[in-house]
Every structure is written in C-alpha cells, then in structure tokens.
CSV table of C-alpha atoms in Angstrom, one decimal:
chain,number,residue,atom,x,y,z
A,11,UNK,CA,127.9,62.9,204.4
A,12,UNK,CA,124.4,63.1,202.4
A,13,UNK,CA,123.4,60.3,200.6
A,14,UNK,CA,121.0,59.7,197.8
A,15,UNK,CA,118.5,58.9,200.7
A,16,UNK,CA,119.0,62.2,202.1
A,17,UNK,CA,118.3,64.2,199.0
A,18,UNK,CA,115.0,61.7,198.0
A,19,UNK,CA,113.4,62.6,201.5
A,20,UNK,CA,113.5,65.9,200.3
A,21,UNK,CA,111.2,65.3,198.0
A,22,UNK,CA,109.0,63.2,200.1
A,23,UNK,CA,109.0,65.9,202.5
A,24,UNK,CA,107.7,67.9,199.0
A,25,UNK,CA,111.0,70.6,199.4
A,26,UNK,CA,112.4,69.7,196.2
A,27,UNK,CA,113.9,72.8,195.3
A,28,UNK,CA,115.5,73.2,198.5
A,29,UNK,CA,116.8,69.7,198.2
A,30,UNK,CA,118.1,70.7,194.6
A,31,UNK,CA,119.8,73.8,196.3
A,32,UNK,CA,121.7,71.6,198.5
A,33,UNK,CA,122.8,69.1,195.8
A,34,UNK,CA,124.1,72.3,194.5
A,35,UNK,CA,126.1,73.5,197.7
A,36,UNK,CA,127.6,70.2,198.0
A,37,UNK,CA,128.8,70.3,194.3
A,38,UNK,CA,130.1,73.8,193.8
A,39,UNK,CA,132.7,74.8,196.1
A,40,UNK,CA,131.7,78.5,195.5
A,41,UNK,CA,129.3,78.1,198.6
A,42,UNK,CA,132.2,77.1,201.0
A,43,UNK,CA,132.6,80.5,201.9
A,44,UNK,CA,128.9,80.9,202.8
A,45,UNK,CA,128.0,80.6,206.5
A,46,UNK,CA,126.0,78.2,207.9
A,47,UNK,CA,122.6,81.1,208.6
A,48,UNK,CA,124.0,81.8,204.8
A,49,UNK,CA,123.2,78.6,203.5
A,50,UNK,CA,120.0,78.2,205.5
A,51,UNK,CA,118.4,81.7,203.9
A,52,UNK,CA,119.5,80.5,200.5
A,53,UNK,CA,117.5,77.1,200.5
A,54,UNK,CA,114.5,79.1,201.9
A,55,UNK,CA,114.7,81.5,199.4
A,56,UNK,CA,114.5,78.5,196.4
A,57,UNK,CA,112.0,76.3,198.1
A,58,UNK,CA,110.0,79.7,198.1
A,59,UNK,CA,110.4,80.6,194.9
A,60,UNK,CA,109.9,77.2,193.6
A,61,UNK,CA,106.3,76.7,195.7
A,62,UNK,CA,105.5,80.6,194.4
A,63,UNK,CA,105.9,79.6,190.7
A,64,UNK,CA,104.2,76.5,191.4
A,65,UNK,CA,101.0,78.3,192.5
A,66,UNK,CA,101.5,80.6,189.9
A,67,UNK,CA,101.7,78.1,187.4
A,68,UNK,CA,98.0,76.5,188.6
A,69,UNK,CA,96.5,79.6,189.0
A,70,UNK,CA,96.8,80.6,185.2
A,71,UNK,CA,95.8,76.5,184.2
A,72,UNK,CA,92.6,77.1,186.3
A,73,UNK,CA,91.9,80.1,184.6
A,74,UNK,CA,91.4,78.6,181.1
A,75,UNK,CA,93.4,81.4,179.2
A,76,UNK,CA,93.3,80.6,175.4
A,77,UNK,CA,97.2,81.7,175.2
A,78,UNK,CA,98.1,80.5,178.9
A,79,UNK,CA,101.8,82.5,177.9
A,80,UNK,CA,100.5,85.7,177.2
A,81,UNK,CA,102.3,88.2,179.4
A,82,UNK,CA,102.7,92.0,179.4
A,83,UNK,CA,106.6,91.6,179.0
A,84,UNK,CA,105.3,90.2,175.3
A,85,UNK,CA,103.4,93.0,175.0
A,86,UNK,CA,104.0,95.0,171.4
A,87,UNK,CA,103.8,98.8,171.4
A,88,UNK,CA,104.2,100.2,168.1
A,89,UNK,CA,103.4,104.0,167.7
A,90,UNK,CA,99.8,103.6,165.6
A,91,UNK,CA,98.5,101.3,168.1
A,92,UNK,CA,98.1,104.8,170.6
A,93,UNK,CA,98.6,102.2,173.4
A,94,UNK,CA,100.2,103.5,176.6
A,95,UNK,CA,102.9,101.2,177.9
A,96,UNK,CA,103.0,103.0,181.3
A,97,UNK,CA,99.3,102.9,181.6
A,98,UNK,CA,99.1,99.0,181.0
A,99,UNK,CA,102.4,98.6,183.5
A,100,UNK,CA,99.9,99.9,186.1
A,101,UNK,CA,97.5,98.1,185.2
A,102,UNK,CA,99.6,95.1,185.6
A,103,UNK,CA,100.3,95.7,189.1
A,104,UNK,CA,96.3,94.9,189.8
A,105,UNK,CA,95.5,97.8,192.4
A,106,UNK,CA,92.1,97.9,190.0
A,107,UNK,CA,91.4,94.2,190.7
A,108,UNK,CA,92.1,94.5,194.9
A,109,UNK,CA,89.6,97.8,193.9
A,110,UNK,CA,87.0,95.4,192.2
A,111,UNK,CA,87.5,97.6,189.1
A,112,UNK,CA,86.3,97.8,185.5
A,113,UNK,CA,88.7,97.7,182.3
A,114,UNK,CA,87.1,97.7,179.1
A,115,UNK,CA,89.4,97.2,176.0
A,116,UNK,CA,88.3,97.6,172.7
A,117,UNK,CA,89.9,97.6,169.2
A,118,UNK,CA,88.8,95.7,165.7
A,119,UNK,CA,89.6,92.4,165.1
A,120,UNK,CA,93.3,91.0,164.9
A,121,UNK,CA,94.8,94.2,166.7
A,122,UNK,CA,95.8,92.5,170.0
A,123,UNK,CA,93.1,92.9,172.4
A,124,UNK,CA,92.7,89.5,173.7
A,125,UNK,CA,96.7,89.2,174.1
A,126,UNK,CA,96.2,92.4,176.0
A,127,UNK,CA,93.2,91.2,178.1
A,128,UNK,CA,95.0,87.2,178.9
A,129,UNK,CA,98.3,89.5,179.9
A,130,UNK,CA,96.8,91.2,182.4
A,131,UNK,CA,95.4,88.2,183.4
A,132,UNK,CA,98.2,86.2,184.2
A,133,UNK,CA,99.6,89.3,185.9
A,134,UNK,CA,96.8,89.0,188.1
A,135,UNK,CA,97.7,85.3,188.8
A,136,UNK,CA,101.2,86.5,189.5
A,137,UNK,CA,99.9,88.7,192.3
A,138,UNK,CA,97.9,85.0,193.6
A,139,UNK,CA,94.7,86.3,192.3
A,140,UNK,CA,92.1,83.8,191.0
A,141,UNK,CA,91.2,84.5,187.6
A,142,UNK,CA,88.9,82.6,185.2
A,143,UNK,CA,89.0,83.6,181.4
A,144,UNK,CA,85.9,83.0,178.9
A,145,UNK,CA,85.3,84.3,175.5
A,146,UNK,CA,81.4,85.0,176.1
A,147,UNK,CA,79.6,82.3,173.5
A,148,UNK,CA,81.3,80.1,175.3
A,149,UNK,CA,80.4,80.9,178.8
A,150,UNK,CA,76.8,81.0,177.3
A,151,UNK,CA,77.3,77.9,175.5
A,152,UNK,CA,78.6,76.2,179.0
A,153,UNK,CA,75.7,77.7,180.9
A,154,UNK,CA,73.4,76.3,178.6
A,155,UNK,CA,74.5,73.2,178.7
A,156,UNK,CA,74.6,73.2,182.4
A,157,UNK,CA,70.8,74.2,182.6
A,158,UNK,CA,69.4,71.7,180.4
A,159,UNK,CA,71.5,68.9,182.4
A,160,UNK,CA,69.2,70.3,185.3
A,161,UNK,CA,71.6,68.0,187.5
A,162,UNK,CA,72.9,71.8,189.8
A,163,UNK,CA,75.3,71.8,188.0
A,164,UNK,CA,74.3,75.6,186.2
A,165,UNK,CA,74.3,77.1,189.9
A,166,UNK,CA,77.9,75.5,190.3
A,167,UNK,CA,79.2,76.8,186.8
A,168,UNK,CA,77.2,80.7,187.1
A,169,UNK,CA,78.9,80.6,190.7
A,170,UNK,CA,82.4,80.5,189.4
A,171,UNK,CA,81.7,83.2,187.8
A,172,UNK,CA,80.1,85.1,190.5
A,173,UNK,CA,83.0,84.9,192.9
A,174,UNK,CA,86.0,84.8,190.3
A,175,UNK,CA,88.7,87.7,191.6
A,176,UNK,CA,88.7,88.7,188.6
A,177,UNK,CA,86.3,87.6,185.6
A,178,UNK,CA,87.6,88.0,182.2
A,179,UNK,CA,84.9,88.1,179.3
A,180,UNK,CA,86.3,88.0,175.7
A,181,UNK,CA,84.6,88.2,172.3
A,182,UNK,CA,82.0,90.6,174.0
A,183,UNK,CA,79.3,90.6,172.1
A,184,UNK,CA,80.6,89.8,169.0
A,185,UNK,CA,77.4,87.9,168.7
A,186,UNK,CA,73.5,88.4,170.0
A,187,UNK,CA,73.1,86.9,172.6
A,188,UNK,CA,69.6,85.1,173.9
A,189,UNK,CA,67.4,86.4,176.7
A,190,UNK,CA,68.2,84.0,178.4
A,191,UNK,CA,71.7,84.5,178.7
A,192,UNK,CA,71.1,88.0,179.1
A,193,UNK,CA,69.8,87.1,182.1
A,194,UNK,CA,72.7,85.1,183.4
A,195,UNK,CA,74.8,88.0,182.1
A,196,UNK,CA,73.2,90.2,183.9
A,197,UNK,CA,72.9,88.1,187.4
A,198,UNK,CA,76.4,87.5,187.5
A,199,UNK,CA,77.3,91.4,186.9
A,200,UNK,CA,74.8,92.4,189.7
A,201,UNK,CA,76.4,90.0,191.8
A,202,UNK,CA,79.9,91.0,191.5
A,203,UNK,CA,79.3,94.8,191.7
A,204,UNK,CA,81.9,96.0,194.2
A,205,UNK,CA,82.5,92.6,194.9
A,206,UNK,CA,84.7,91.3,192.3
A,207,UNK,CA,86.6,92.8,189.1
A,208,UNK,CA,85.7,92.4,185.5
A,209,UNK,CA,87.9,93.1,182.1
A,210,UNK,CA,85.7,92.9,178.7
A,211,UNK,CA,87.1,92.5,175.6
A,212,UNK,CA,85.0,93.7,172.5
A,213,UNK,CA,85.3,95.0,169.1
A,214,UNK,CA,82.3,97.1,170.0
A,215,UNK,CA,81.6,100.4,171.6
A,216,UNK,CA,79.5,99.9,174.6
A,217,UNK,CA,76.9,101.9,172.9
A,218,UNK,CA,76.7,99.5,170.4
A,219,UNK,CA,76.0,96.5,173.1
A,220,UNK,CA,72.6,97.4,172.8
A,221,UNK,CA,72.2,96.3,169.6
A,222,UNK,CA,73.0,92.3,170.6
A,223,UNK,CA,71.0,92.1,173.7
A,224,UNK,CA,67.3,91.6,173.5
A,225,UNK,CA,65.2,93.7,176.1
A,226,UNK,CA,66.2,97.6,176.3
A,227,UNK,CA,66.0,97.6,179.8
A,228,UNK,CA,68.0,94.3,180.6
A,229,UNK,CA,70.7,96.0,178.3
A,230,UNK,CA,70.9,99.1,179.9
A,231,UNK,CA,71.3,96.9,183.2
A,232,UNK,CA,74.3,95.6,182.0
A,233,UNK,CA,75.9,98.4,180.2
A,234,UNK,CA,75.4,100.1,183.1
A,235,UNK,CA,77.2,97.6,185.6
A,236,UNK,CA,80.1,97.3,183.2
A,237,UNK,CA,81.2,100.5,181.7
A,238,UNK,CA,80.5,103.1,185.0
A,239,UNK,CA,83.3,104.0,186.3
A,240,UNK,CA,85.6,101.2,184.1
A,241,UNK,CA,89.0,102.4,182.7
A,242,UNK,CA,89.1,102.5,178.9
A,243,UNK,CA,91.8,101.3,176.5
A,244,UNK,CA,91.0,101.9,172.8
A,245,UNK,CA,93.6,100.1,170.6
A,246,UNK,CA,94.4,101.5,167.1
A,247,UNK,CA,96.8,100.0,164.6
A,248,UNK,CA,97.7,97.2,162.0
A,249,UNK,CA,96.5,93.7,162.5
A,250,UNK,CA,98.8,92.4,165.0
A,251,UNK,CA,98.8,89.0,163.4
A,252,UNK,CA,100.3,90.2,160.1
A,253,UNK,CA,102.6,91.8,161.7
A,254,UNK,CA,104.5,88.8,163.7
A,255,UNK,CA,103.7,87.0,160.2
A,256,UNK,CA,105.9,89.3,158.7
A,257,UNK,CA,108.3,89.6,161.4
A,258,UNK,CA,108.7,86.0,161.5
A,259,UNK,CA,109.0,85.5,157.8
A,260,UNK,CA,112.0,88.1,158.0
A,261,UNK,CA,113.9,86.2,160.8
A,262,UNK,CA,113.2,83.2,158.8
C-alpha cells in the first residue's frame, strides 16, 4: 500500500503531477477498471502535460509581456474592426516565426493592437518559442542605460535582442528616437534578417517612420528590413477600451 512517503518521493523525484495522478487512482474507484499499461500512459500523459505548462508558463515570464494573459482565444472581433479571425488563427500557429517572418500591425491608439501583438506572442511561447516583448522607449531606454554603465553589459542586453525567436517591438515609433538608438535599431534588424522573426506594433504607417528617425539613409535601412516582405494587419474600429468599459459596466 502507498504511504505518504511514497507520494512525497514523487515530488522529490520532481513528477508531481504524476504523483497527484496516482493519489487520484487510488481514491476514485473509476480507475479499477483501467489496466495496468492503462494506468501507466495516463500518469505519463499528466506529468507531460504538467512539465509542458510549466515551460510554457516561464517562457511567457521571460518574455516580459505587459499583459502576460493576453491570448488569441480573448481576442475581440467586432465587424468595424475589419480584422480577420482566420487570418490571425494562422498566424497563431507561428509557421511565420519558424519562417523568420515579418508582421506589422497597425491601428490608432486604444483599438487593440498591443493585445493583438502580446497574443500572438504567447502563442509563440505555446509552440516553446523564445519570445521577448518591449515597447521600443523602453528597449532604448534599457540600452542606454546599459552603455553608459560601460560594465558589457549593453552587448549582453542588444544580444538578447539579436537572437530572440521572435522579437516583439511595441509603441513603434510613437516617439523620435536618437541616432544613437537608430543605430542599435538598426544593428539588431541587420542581424536578425532571416535569422530570427520580428512583429511591430505602431500607430504609424511605415511611411511615416521616416519622420522619427534622424538620418534618411539609416531610416530607409530600417524600413527596409522591417516591412519587405512582412504581412500587414490594419485594425479599424472603436477604442477597444471603451468598449470592455462599457461591457463591464453592463454586467455590473
């Protein structure tokens, strides 16, 4: 007969969910009628499961995501905001991050974008991808920071975003940016070409990029490395946040 002892060593041996299984077999008589190879596959399955959410669950943490719950289940689509529910279902199945793709979505403020953006990043940390999400004053700000502590700690931080799986950059050039972080914008671009995939978020055309980047020719650079050959998703519509303010002022 297991004893307490038993079902701790399962969690010293770290199988906790198949330990948890077992606790359940032994409980519920349902699983008498189970045989033994039965049994077996069912406490693989959980401790599987359980390790599979668990990486999950440290992927999306490492990633930074502002709303770490964001996912495309959650996503809204009304009929004004023209946004294709198939289109972001493939999307969400990440064949354009294993391509080292482009997506570039744009709408005006408070119509969903970044929700969009941190959805299809968590779908990409479903599929085990790593993922690391900045809104793009920040990463400047962080870069910044890095190269005045002139400790290697800016090659360290500028690397991360080098070999990310997928890089997602929000708040695009909702600001100017710097030459100097023009620069870093555009070495970490050049370096993931082909090499790694990149979604943008912006309230701004491409076309319109130009405009917050000192240097005409360090812009183009960029624009060019970004929006060739990315897939496009314009979102029309109300301000998503008063709509759940409405909606949840109605429930209430």
């Amino acid at each position: 007969m297991l004893t307490e002892e038993d079902f701790h060593r399962f969690t010293e041996f770290r199988c906790g969910a198949m330990g948890a299984r077992l606790r359940e077999m032994v409980d519920d008589p349902a699983f008498d009628a189970m045989t033994f190879e039965e049994k077996m596959k069912d406490l693989i399955d959980a401790e599987v499961a359980s390790r599979q959410e668990r990486k999950i669950a440290k992927l999306v943490k490492r990633a930074g995501f502002k709303i770490p719950d964001a996912c495309v289940e959650d996503i809204v689509y009304l009929p004004d905001r023209k946004l294709s529910k198939d289109r972001i279902l493939r999307l969400s199945e990440c064949r354009w991050v294993e391509d080292r793709g482009n997506v570039v979505i744009i709408s005006k403020t408070s119509r969903g974008k970044s929700y969009i953006a941190q959805a299809l990043g968590t779908a990409a940390c479903r599929k085990a991808h790593d993922v690391v999400y900045t809104r793009l004053s920040d990463m400047c700000s962080k870069l910044n920071q890095a190269r005045d502590a002139n400790d290697g700690s800016y090659y360290e931080t500028i690397s991360s975003l080098k070999l990310a799986t997928l890089l997602i950059i929000d708040d695009f050039m909702t600001t100017p940016i710097k030459t100097v972080n023009a620069i870093d914008l555009f070495e970490i671009m050049e370096a993931r070409e082909g090499l790694g995939a990149t979604l943008i978020a912006s309230q701004l055309e491409p076309n319109e990029w130009y405009l917050r980047i000192e240097g005409e020719l360090m812009a183009d650079s960029i624009l060019n490395r970004i929006a060739t050959g990315a897939t496009f998703i314009d979102i029309e519509g109300p301000s998503m946040r008063e709509y759940f303010a409405k909606k949840n002022a109605k429930e209430q």
